[in-house]
Amino acid sequence: MRLDRLSRALRSKEDAYRPSLPSPPEVGPFRRDNWRSALRGPWLSSMLSLALLVLLAVVTVTGFLSHAAYDPRLGDNATSPLVKDLYFFSWPTRPAWLYAFTQGLHVVAGLALIPVLLAKLWAVIPKLYERPAVASISHGLERVSLAVLVGGALFEVGTGVINIQYWYTGLGFNFTPVHYAVALVFVAALVLHVLLKLPAMFAAFAEDGFLRPLKEGRAATRAPAPDRSLSVSTDPAEPTISRRGMLGAVGLGALTLAGLTAGQSLVGGYLRGTALLAPRGRSYGRGPNDFQVNTTARAAGITTSTTDGGWRLAVRGRRELSFSRDELRGFPLATEDLPIACVEGWSTLETWTGVRLTDLARMSGALDAEELVVQSLQRGSPYARVSLSPGKFRDPRALLALRVNGADLSPDHGYPARIIVPALPGVHNTKWVASLTFRTA
Ligand SMILES: Nc1nc2c(c(=O)[nH]1)N[C@H]1C(S)=C(S)[C@@H](COP(=O)(O)O)O[C@H]1N2
Ligand SMILES: [Mo]
């Protein structure tokens, strides 16, 4: 379509312009009277939208916070080079459980919204088959934005579930940048949709009452007037459940999903056993090192020959230093209780012992460094090299950990040494550290 034609069409009275696009035949699901539930209508759609909006707000805010916590301004941390400077604050290191909390919330709310999203799509599905399929240019644009909205929501939830369920390889692309990029498009479509639909929501609550339909049992449940919305059935069937019954079932589904996953984040303790949706095993070796392992030493290609005897930590600042593990153990060591909190929503609180990163910065003459680049012995993984901001490595609790819960780190937990920084996303707590480079201006 040529632009001048488009703008002329938009300026002219929109209903006067009807492109002669073919409409689907009136058969099967394409017939409006195929959709016969008496429950559908503006009130049900609005109520589900409201619940969905609250959950989406939680997921969106915590999602962007997670990206902010990655310090996207530094090094290769950004999930996309386009969005290095989107944030105007730096993620704090206090309280230490902050990221475990925000990211646990992201995953719990993201799972809880699945039944609500499906119910909402069910409530409005007759509109998918509205006729004519495209009535005007603005109507066509509105439907495209709805396709982006629905497609984006399903894509984000789908890829999120795939990621937390560990099917990275099944995905076929790198989760982080794609989940993030689609989130940006989705949020734009969502804001547009909310602005356009808010009046309809208020109108529905004004007409039916905010909670009044919840008082109706099944026998009193009637379809609204068909002219109120395209989602209303023109030929309603006898209801098999009340609106409150349906919303109750959706809510129960949401709570069940949330409840079956919440135990794998900070709440932990005995509740960990209730995290039945967490895909990971329950045991990771014996004793002090028996806690969550995503990437094993073996999977990372770390063998004892790379870590035993010959391993030395390179520390570069204004001076270049190198330490054996015994030398590091001879420094004044600090012991801190700090969580590892993965972007996948699981977290675990352990007691770590190691050398303070500030001490290493000072020894290399670079306490004023603007960035700490951590390089792992691991090769060919996006997690093998990360950048930490001064706010992170200058926190006195930030460690190059050598021990956990009173024992040496196991190979799977990053032996000979790993990074542990309070409130840092798990993925930046690099294991099998080879070098620390304090970059000064
Ligand atoms: N070198 C290296 N460090 C790493 C990883 C990794 O794959 N390689 N995984 C990171 C991730 S995603 C998390 S959540 C934490 C804890 O992961 P783990 O369960 O594999 O120990 O370590 C981080 N450190
Ligand atoms: Mo992670």
Short mmCIF file of C-alpha atoms and ligand atoms in Angstrom, two decimals:
data_model
loop_
_atom_site.label_atom_id
_atom_site.label_comp_id
_atom_site.label_asym_id
_atom_site.label_seq_id
_atom_site.Cartn_x
_atom_site.Cartn_y
_atom_site.Cartn_z
CA MET A 1 0.00 0.00 0.00
CA ARG A 2 1.36 3.41 -0.95
CA LEU A 3 1.79 5.80 1.97
CA ASP A 4 -0.26 8.63 0.48
CA ARG A 5 -3.14 6.24 -0.04
CA LEU A 6 -2.84 5.03 3.52
CA SER A 7 -2.91 8.49 5.00
CA ARG A 8 -5.81 9.54 2.76
CA ALA A 9 -7.72 6.48 3.87
CA LEU A 10 -7.01 7.22 7.51
CA ARG A 11 -8.18 10.78 7.10
CA SER A 12 -11.38 9.87 5.31
CA LYS A 13 -14.19 8.53 7.39
CA GLU A 14 -12.82 5.14 8.21
CA ASP A 15 -15.98 3.15 7.71
CA ALA A 16 -16.27 4.46 4.19
CA TYR A 17 -13.12 2.58 3.30
CA ARG A 18 -13.61 -1.14 3.05
CA PRO A 19 -10.91 -3.16 1.36
CA SER A 20 -12.42 -6.10 -0.45
CA LEU A 21 -10.49 -8.73 1.45
CA PRO A 22 -12.01 -12.19 1.36
CA SER A 23 -13.68 -13.22 4.61
CA PRO A 24 -13.47 -16.79 5.87
CA PRO A 25 -16.50 -18.99 5.09
CA GLU A 26 -19.22 -19.24 7.72
CA VAL A 27 -18.53 -22.80 8.80
CA GLY A 28 -17.35 -24.49 12.00
CA PRO A 29 -15.48 -22.14 14.33
CA PHE A 30 -15.82 -19.33 11.78
CA ARG A 31 -19.50 -18.97 12.64
CA ARG A 32 -20.15 -16.62 15.50
CA ASP A 33 -22.97 -18.85 16.77
CA ASN A 34 -20.49 -21.72 17.06
CA TRP A 35 -19.37 -20.12 20.34
CA ARG A 36 -22.24 -20.73 22.71
CA SER A 37 -21.05 -20.24 26.27
CA ALA A 38 -23.36 -17.89 28.18
CA LEU A 39 -20.45 -16.83 30.35
CA ARG A 40 -18.69 -14.81 27.66
CA GLY A 41 -19.18 -11.08 27.62
CA PRO A 42 -17.66 -7.73 28.60
CA TRP A 43 -17.69 -8.40 32.36
CA LEU A 44 -15.92 -11.76 32.18
CA SER A 45 -13.34 -10.41 29.71
CA SER A 46 -12.75 -7.36 31.88
CA MET A 47 -12.36 -9.33 35.11
CA LEU A 48 -9.87 -11.72 33.52
CA SER A 49 -8.04 -8.76 31.97
CA LEU A 50 -7.72 -7.09 35.31
CA ALA A 51 -6.19 -10.20 36.93
CA LEU A 52 -3.92 -10.68 33.92
CA LEU A 53 -2.86 -7.06 33.98
CA VAL A 54 -1.74 -7.28 37.61
CA LEU A 55 0.30 -10.43 36.91
CA LEU A 56 1.73 -8.97 33.70
CA ALA A 57 2.76 -5.83 35.55
CA VAL A 58 4.67 -7.95 38.09
CA VAL A 59 6.30 -10.01 35.35
CA THR A 60 7.20 -6.97 33.26
CA VAL A 61 8.70 -4.94 36.10
CA THR A 62 10.68 -7.88 37.51
CA GLY A 63 11.79 -8.81 33.99
CA PHE A 64 13.27 -5.38 33.29
CA LEU A 65 14.76 -5.30 36.79
CA SER A 66 16.48 -8.56 35.99
CA HIS A 67 18.03 -7.04 32.91
CA ALA A 68 19.12 -4.01 34.93
CA ALA A 69 20.73 -6.38 37.45
CA TYR A 70 22.93 -7.72 34.63
CA ASP A 71 24.70 -4.33 34.42
CA PRO A 72 24.06 -4.14 30.67
CA ARG A 73 26.30 -1.07 30.31
CA LEU A 74 29.42 -3.13 30.97
CA GLY A 75 31.44 -5.33 28.65
CA ASP A 76 29.41 -8.03 26.96
CA ASN A 77 26.79 -8.14 29.71
CA ALA A 78 23.96 -6.60 27.69
CA THR A 79 21.53 -9.09 26.21
CA SER A 80 21.32 -6.79 23.21
CA PRO A 81 23.79 -4.09 22.09
CA LEU A 82 20.80 -1.82 21.43
CA VAL A 83 19.78 -1.54 25.06
CA LYS A 84 22.97 -0.86 26.96
CA ASP A 85 21.76 2.40 28.44
CA LEU A 86 18.13 1.80 29.13
CA TYR A 87 18.55 2.03 32.90
CA PHE A 88 19.16 5.06 35.04
CA PHE A 89 20.10 3.29 38.26
CA SER A 90 22.54 0.62 39.24
CA TRP A 91 21.35 -2.58 40.78
CA PRO A 92 22.21 -2.63 44.50
CA THR A 93 23.97 -5.36 46.50
CA ARG A 94 21.64 -4.89 49.49
CA PRO A 95 19.60 -6.71 50.59
CA ALA A 96 21.55 -9.77 49.46
CA TRP A 97 18.31 -11.65 48.71
CA LEU A 98 16.98 -8.92 46.40
CA TYR A 99 17.55 -10.72 43.10
CA ALA A 100 16.35 -14.03 44.52
CA PHE A 101 13.15 -12.20 45.45
CA THR A 102 12.53 -10.26 42.23
CA GLN A 103 13.42 -13.17 39.98
CA GLY A 104 11.49 -15.69 42.08
CA LEU A 105 8.51 -13.37 41.70
CA HIS A 106 9.07 -13.16 37.93
CA VAL A 107 8.93 -16.91 37.54
CA VAL A 108 6.10 -17.52 40.02
CA ALA A 109 3.91 -14.77 38.52
CA GLY A 110 4.81 -15.91 35.00
CA LEU A 111 3.60 -19.43 35.74
CA ALA A 112 0.51 -18.24 37.63
CA LEU A 113 -0.63 -16.17 34.70
CA ILE A 114 -0.82 -19.15 32.34
CA PRO A 115 -4.35 -20.26 33.38
CA VAL A 116 -5.51 -16.63 33.45
CA LEU A 117 -4.11 -16.01 29.97
CA LEU A 118 -5.75 -19.15 28.59
CA ALA A 119 -9.08 -18.23 30.21
CA LYS A 120 -8.88 -14.74 28.79
CA LEU A 121 -8.18 -16.06 25.29
CA TRP A 122 -11.11 -18.45 25.69
CA ALA A 123 -13.35 -15.57 26.75
CA VAL A 124 -12.63 -13.50 23.65
CA ILE A 125 -12.08 -16.19 21.03
CA PRO A 126 -15.30 -15.44 19.07
CA LYS A 127 -13.72 -12.10 18.16
CA LEU A 128 -11.00 -13.97 16.28
CA TYR A 129 -13.67 -14.91 13.74
CA GLU A 130 -15.40 -11.56 13.48
CA ARG A 131 -16.74 -10.58 10.09
CA PRO A 132 -15.69 -8.79 7.99
CA ALA A 133 -12.21 -9.91 8.96
CA VAL A 134 -10.85 -6.47 8.17
CA ALA A 135 -13.48 -3.74 8.10
CA SER A 136 -11.23 -0.72 7.69
CA ILE A 137 -7.60 0.21 7.84
CA SER A 138 -7.72 1.18 11.49
CA HIS A 139 -9.62 -2.00 12.26
CA GLY A 140 -6.96 -3.97 10.41
CA LEU A 141 -4.19 -2.24 12.37
CA GLU A 142 -5.99 -2.98 15.61
CA ARG A 143 -6.19 -6.67 14.71
CA VAL A 144 -2.49 -6.76 13.82
CA SER A 145 -1.68 -5.22 17.21
CA LEU A 146 -3.82 -7.91 18.85
CA ALA A 147 -1.92 -10.60 16.97
CA VAL A 148 1.34 -9.10 18.27
CA LEU A 149 -0.12 -8.93 21.78
CA VAL A 150 -1.40 -12.50 21.89
CA GLY A 151 1.55 -13.94 19.98
CA GLY A 152 3.98 -12.05 22.20
CA ALA A 153 2.31 -13.24 25.41
CA LEU A 154 2.28 -16.88 24.27
CA PHE A 155 5.87 -16.63 23.07
CA GLU A 156 7.15 -15.09 26.30
CA VAL A 157 5.35 -17.57 28.51
CA GLY A 158 6.36 -20.47 26.26
CA THR A 159 10.05 -19.59 26.07
CA GLY A 160 10.09 -18.78 29.79
CA VAL A 161 8.71 -22.21 30.66
CA ILE A 162 11.12 -23.90 28.26
CA ASN A 163 14.01 -22.06 29.89
CA ILE A 164 13.09 -22.82 33.49
CA GLN A 165 12.41 -26.41 32.52
CA TYR A 166 15.93 -26.67 31.18
CA TRP A 167 15.17 -27.44 27.56
CA TYR A 168 17.78 -24.94 26.35
CA THR A 169 18.84 -27.05 23.43
CA GLY A 170 15.26 -27.69 22.34
CA LEU A 171 14.82 -23.95 21.93
CA GLY A 172 17.15 -23.66 18.94
CA PHE A 173 18.12 -20.05 19.72
CA ASN A 174 19.69 -18.13 22.59
CA PHE A 175 16.89 -17.56 25.10
CA THR A 176 18.05 -14.34 26.78
CA PRO A 177 18.22 -11.84 23.89
CA VAL A 178 15.13 -13.25 22.19
CA HIS A 179 12.97 -13.32 25.34
CA TYR A 180 14.11 -9.75 25.98
CA ALA A 181 13.53 -8.43 22.46
CA VAL A 182 10.06 -9.95 22.25
CA ALA A 183 9.31 -8.48 25.70
CA LEU A 184 10.00 -4.98 24.36
CA VAL A 185 7.59 -5.49 21.44
CA PHE A 186 5.02 -7.18 23.67
CA VAL A 187 5.05 -4.41 26.27
CA ALA A 188 4.54 -1.79 23.55
CA ALA A 189 1.52 -3.73 22.23
CA LEU A 190 0.23 -4.18 25.79
CA VAL A 191 0.41 -0.48 26.62
CA LEU A 192 -1.46 0.32 23.42
CA HIS A 193 -4.08 -2.32 24.15
CA VAL A 194 -4.63 -1.15 27.72
CA LEU A 195 -5.02 2.47 26.62
CA LEU A 196 -7.54 1.47 23.97
CA LYS A 197 -9.50 -0.94 26.15
CA LEU A 198 -9.56 0.76 29.53
CA PRO A 199 -12.77 2.65 28.71
CA ALA A 200 -14.48 -0.60 27.72
CA MET A 201 -13.40 -2.18 31.01
CA PHE A 202 -14.78 0.71 33.05
CA ALA A 203 -17.99 0.60 31.02
CA ALA A 204 -18.40 -3.13 31.68
CA PHE A 205 -17.91 -2.72 35.43
CA ALA A 206 -20.23 0.29 35.46
CA GLU A 207 -22.97 -1.64 33.70
CA ASP A 208 -22.68 -5.04 35.42
CA GLY A 209 -21.17 -3.96 38.74
CA PHE A 210 -17.60 -4.76 39.70
CA LEU A 211 -18.39 -7.89 41.74
CA ARG A 212 -22.15 -8.31 41.26
CA PRO A 213 -21.94 -11.17 38.71
CA LEU A 214 -20.00 -13.17 41.32
CA LYS A 215 -23.21 -13.43 43.37
CA GLU A 216 -24.93 -15.41 40.62
CA GLY A 217 -24.93 -19.20 40.89
CA ARG A 218 -25.20 -21.39 37.83
CA ALA A 219 -29.01 -21.22 37.64
CA ALA A 220 -28.97 -17.40 37.59
CA THR A 221 -26.18 -17.17 35.00
CA ARG A 222 -27.40 -15.54 31.79
CA ALA A 223 -25.64 -14.38 28.65
CA PRO A 224 -25.40 -10.59 28.33
CA ALA A 225 -27.17 -8.79 25.49
CA PRO A 226 -25.50 -9.84 22.20
CA ASP A 227 -25.07 -6.25 21.03
CA ARG A 228 -22.73 -5.49 23.95
CA SER A 229 -19.74 -7.29 22.50
CA LEU A 230 -18.72 -9.62 19.72
CA SER A 231 -17.67 -12.10 22.38
CA VAL A 232 -21.30 -12.58 23.50
CA SER A 233 -23.04 -15.64 22.12
CA THR A 234 -26.00 -14.97 19.82
CA ASP A 235 -27.39 -18.39 20.67
CA PRO A 236 -26.27 -19.13 24.25
CA ALA A 237 -26.37 -22.68 25.58
CA GLU A 238 -27.49 -23.60 29.10
CA PRO A 239 -24.51 -22.73 31.36
CA THR A 240 -22.65 -25.69 32.86
CA ILE A 241 -20.82 -23.54 35.42
CA SER A 242 -21.29 -20.09 36.94
CA ARG A 243 -18.91 -17.22 36.26
CA ARG A 244 -17.68 -17.39 39.83
CA GLY A 245 -17.17 -21.13 39.44
CA MET A 246 -15.10 -20.60 36.33
CA LEU A 247 -13.04 -17.77 37.85
CA GLY A 248 -12.54 -19.86 40.99
CA ALA A 249 -11.18 -22.75 38.93
CA VAL A 250 -8.83 -20.41 37.05
CA GLY A 251 -7.65 -18.87 40.31
CA LEU A 252 -7.09 -22.28 41.85
CA GLY A 253 -5.05 -23.31 38.82
CA ALA A 254 -2.95 -20.16 39.11
CA LEU A 255 -2.35 -20.69 42.84
CA THR A 256 -1.45 -24.34 42.29
CA LEU A 257 1.15 -23.47 39.67
CA ALA A 258 2.58 -20.75 41.91
CA GLY A 259 2.58 -23.06 44.93
CA LEU A 260 4.35 -25.86 43.11
CA THR A 261 7.24 -23.61 42.19
CA ALA A 262 7.60 -21.08 45.03
CA GLY A 263 9.49 -23.61 47.18
CA GLN A 264 12.53 -23.58 44.90
CA SER A 265 13.31 -19.94 45.56
CA LEU A 266 14.30 -18.20 48.77
CA VAL A 267 11.49 -19.57 50.90
CA GLY A 268 13.40 -22.84 50.62
CA GLY A 269 13.69 -24.98 53.72
CA TYR A 270 11.09 -27.71 53.99
CA LEU A 271 9.11 -26.03 51.23
CA ARG A 272 11.82 -27.06 48.77
CA GLY A 273 10.22 -30.48 48.62
CA THR A 274 6.98 -28.90 47.36
CA ALA A 275 8.65 -27.42 44.29
CA LEU A 276 7.42 -30.27 42.15
CA LEU A 277 7.57 -28.20 38.98
CA ALA A 278 11.29 -27.58 39.45
CA PRO A 279 12.98 -29.83 36.93
CA ARG A 280 16.21 -30.38 38.85
CA GLY A 281 17.20 -33.37 40.86
CA ARG A 282 17.19 -33.25 44.64
CA SER A 283 20.78 -34.28 45.29
CA TYR A 284 24.06 -32.95 43.97
CA GLY A 285 26.69 -34.94 45.77
CA ARG A 286 27.27 -35.34 49.47
CA GLY A 287 27.76 -33.00 52.42
CA PRO A 288 28.53 -29.28 52.20
CA ASN A 289 28.47 -29.21 48.40
CA ASP A 290 25.03 -30.81 48.13
CA PHE A 291 23.08 -27.96 46.51
CA GLN A 292 21.80 -27.08 43.07
CA VAL A 293 24.08 -27.54 40.06
CA ASN A 294 23.01 -26.46 36.60
CA THR A 295 26.29 -26.70 34.73
CA THR A 296 28.53 -29.49 35.94
CA ALA A 297 32.31 -29.30 35.59
CA ARG A 298 32.05 -32.09 33.06
CA ALA A 299 29.49 -30.24 30.93
CA ALA A 300 31.71 -27.15 31.04
CA GLY A 301 34.73 -29.16 29.88
CA ILE A 302 36.61 -28.55 33.15
CA THR A 303 38.83 -31.51 34.02
CA THR A 304 41.06 -32.01 37.05
CA SER A 305 44.09 -31.55 34.81
CA THR A 306 43.01 -27.90 34.21
CA THR A 307 42.45 -27.19 37.89
CA ASP A 308 44.93 -29.29 39.83
CA GLY A 309 48.46 -28.26 40.80
CA GLY A 310 49.22 -25.89 37.97
CA TRP A 311 46.21 -23.58 38.45
CA ARG A 312 47.07 -19.98 39.24
CA LEU A 313 44.76 -17.01 39.46
CA ALA A 314 45.85 -14.06 37.33
CA VAL A 315 44.93 -10.66 38.80
CA ARG A 316 45.49 -7.64 36.60
CA GLY A 317 45.13 -4.01 37.65
CA ARG A 318 47.88 -1.44 37.69
CA ARG A 319 50.06 -4.38 38.72
CA GLU A 320 49.92 -7.91 37.36
CA LEU A 321 49.81 -10.59 40.02
CA SER A 322 49.39 -14.32 40.08
CA PHE A 323 48.46 -16.56 43.00
CA SER A 324 48.36 -20.27 43.66
CA ARG A 325 45.36 -21.60 45.56
CA ASP A 326 47.49 -22.05 48.69
CA GLU A 327 48.63 -18.44 48.48
CA LEU A 328 45.01 -17.29 48.23
CA ARG A 329 44.09 -19.41 51.25
CA GLY A 330 46.84 -17.67 53.18
CA PHE A 331 45.19 -14.24 52.81
CA PRO A 332 42.75 -12.95 55.41
CA LEU A 333 39.55 -14.77 54.42
CA ALA A 334 35.96 -13.64 54.87
CA THR A 335 32.92 -15.85 55.45
CA GLU A 336 29.48 -14.68 54.26
CA ASP A 337 25.99 -16.18 53.97
CA LEU A 338 24.93 -15.32 50.45
CA PRO A 339 22.40 -16.69 47.98
CA ILE A 340 22.89 -17.89 44.48
CA ALA A 341 19.81 -16.75 42.62
CA CYS A 342 19.34 -17.99 39.09
CA VAL A 343 17.38 -16.17 36.42
CA GLU A 344 15.31 -19.37 36.22
CA GLY A 345 13.75 -18.53 39.56
CA TRP A 346 15.53 -20.99 41.84
CA SER A 347 17.81 -19.84 44.61
CA THR A 348 19.81 -21.28 47.44
CA LEU A 349 21.50 -19.72 50.47
CA GLU A 350 24.97 -21.01 51.39
CA THR A 351 27.93 -20.01 53.54
CA TRP A 352 30.93 -19.02 51.43
CA THR A 353 34.54 -18.42 52.44
CA GLY A 354 37.08 -16.67 50.26
CA VAL A 355 39.17 -13.61 49.48
CA ARG A 356 37.36 -10.29 49.32
CA LEU A 357 37.30 -8.85 45.80
CA THR A 358 38.17 -5.45 47.31
CA ASP A 359 41.35 -6.94 48.78
CA LEU A 360 42.35 -8.29 45.36
CA ALA A 361 41.57 -4.92 43.76
CA ARG A 362 43.69 -3.14 46.35
CA MET A 363 46.60 -5.57 45.93
CA SER A 364 46.61 -4.95 42.19
CA GLY A 365 46.58 -1.19 42.79
CA ALA A 366 43.20 -0.76 41.12
CA LEU A 367 40.65 -0.18 43.87
CA ASP A 368 39.38 2.71 41.73
CA ALA A 369 38.75 0.41 38.73
CA GLU A 370 35.65 1.10 36.65
CA GLU A 371 35.00 -2.51 35.75
CA LEU A 372 36.06 -5.97 36.81
CA VAL A 373 36.24 -8.50 34.00
CA VAL A 374 36.00 -12.08 35.27
CA GLN A 375 37.24 -14.81 32.95
CA SER A 376 36.52 -18.48 33.53
CA LEU A 377 38.65 -21.46 32.57
CA GLN A 378 35.56 -22.55 30.66
CA ARG A 379 35.58 -21.84 26.93
CA GLY A 380 32.79 -21.23 24.46
CA SER A 381 30.04 -20.32 26.93
CA PRO A 382 28.34 -16.91 27.21
CA TYR A 383 28.81 -17.31 31.00
CA ALA A 384 32.57 -17.70 30.77
CA ARG A 385 33.27 -13.95 30.81
CA VAL A 386 31.31 -11.30 32.69
CA SER A 387 31.81 -7.72 33.83
CA LEU A 388 31.07 -6.42 37.34
CA SER A 389 30.56 -2.76 38.23
CA PRO A 390 32.46 -1.07 41.09
CA GLY A 391 29.25 -1.15 43.14
CA LYS A 392 29.48 -4.95 42.99
CA PHE A 393 33.17 -5.77 43.46
CA ARG A 394 33.72 -3.08 46.09
CA ASP A 395 31.01 -4.49 48.33
CA PRO A 396 32.95 -5.92 51.31
CA ARG A 397 30.87 -9.13 51.12
CA ALA A 398 31.78 -9.78 47.47
CA LEU A 399 34.10 -12.79 47.37
CA LEU A 400 36.33 -14.90 45.28
CA ALA A 401 35.06 -17.99 47.11
CA LEU A 402 37.36 -20.96 47.72
CA ARG A 403 35.17 -22.87 50.17
CA VAL A 404 31.49 -23.42 50.83
CA ASN A 405 29.83 -24.55 54.07
CA GLY A 406 33.23 -25.32 55.55
CA ALA A 407 34.58 -27.52 52.73
CA ASP A 408 36.53 -26.84 49.55
CA LEU A 409 34.32 -26.05 46.56
CA SER A 410 33.46 -29.20 44.65
CA PRO A 411 34.43 -29.29 40.95
CA ASP A 412 30.75 -28.73 40.05
CA HIS A 413 30.55 -25.64 42.25
CA GLY A 414 33.55 -23.99 40.62
CA TYR A 415 36.73 -25.39 42.18
CA PRO A 416 39.36 -23.92 42.44
CA ALA A 417 37.54 -20.57 42.86
CA ARG A 418 34.27 -18.84 42.00
CA ILE A 419 32.70 -15.41 42.26
CA ILE A 420 29.98 -14.75 44.87
CA VAL A 421 28.47 -11.25 45.03
CA PRO A 422 25.36 -10.34 47.04
CA ALA A 423 22.16 -9.74 45.01
CA LEU A 424 23.94 -10.52 41.75
CA PRO A 425 22.07 -12.66 39.18
CA GLY A 426 23.36 -16.24 39.51
CA VAL A 427 24.70 -16.26 35.99
CA HIS A 428 27.32 -13.64 36.88
CA ASN A 429 28.70 -15.68 39.78
CA THR A 430 31.32 -17.19 37.53
CA LYS A 431 32.70 -20.63 38.36
CA TRP A 432 36.24 -21.97 37.67
CA VAL A 433 37.74 -18.46 37.64
CA ALA A 434 40.98 -18.09 35.66
CA SER A 435 41.60 -14.35 35.84
CA LEU A 436 40.34 -11.08 37.29
CA THR A 437 41.04 -7.90 35.34
CA PHE A 438 40.38 -4.60 37.12
CA ARG A 439 39.99 -2.05 34.35
CA THR A 440 41.00 1.49 35.19
CA ALA A 441 40.25 4.46 32.97
N1 LIG B 1 31.88 -20.69 34.22
C1 LIG B 1 30.58 -20.76 34.51
N2 LIG B 1 30.08 -20.11 35.56
C2 LIG B 1 28.76 -20.18 35.87
C3 LIG B 1 27.86 -20.91 35.04
C4 LIG B 1 28.41 -21.57 33.92
O1 LIG B 1 27.69 -22.23 33.15
N3 LIG B 1 29.75 -21.47 33.68
N4 LIG B 1 26.52 -20.93 35.37
C5 LIG B 1 26.04 -19.73 36.07
C6 LIG B 1 24.66 -19.80 36.44
S1 LIG B 1 23.53 -19.63 35.20
C7 LIG B 1 24.26 -19.86 37.74
S2 LIG B 1 22.64 -19.72 38.18
C8 LIG B 1 25.25 -20.06 38.81
C9 LIG B 1 24.92 -21.32 39.56
O2 LIG B 1 24.87 -22.31 38.60
P1 LIG B 1 25.18 -23.83 38.92
O3 LIG B 1 23.90 -24.37 39.45
O4 LIG B 1 25.54 -24.43 37.61
O5 LIG B 1 26.28 -23.86 39.92
O6 LIG B 1 26.56 -20.21 38.33
C10 LIG B 1 26.90 -19.39 37.27
N5 LIG B 1 28.30 -19.54 36.97
MO MO B 2 21.52 -19.33 36.10
#
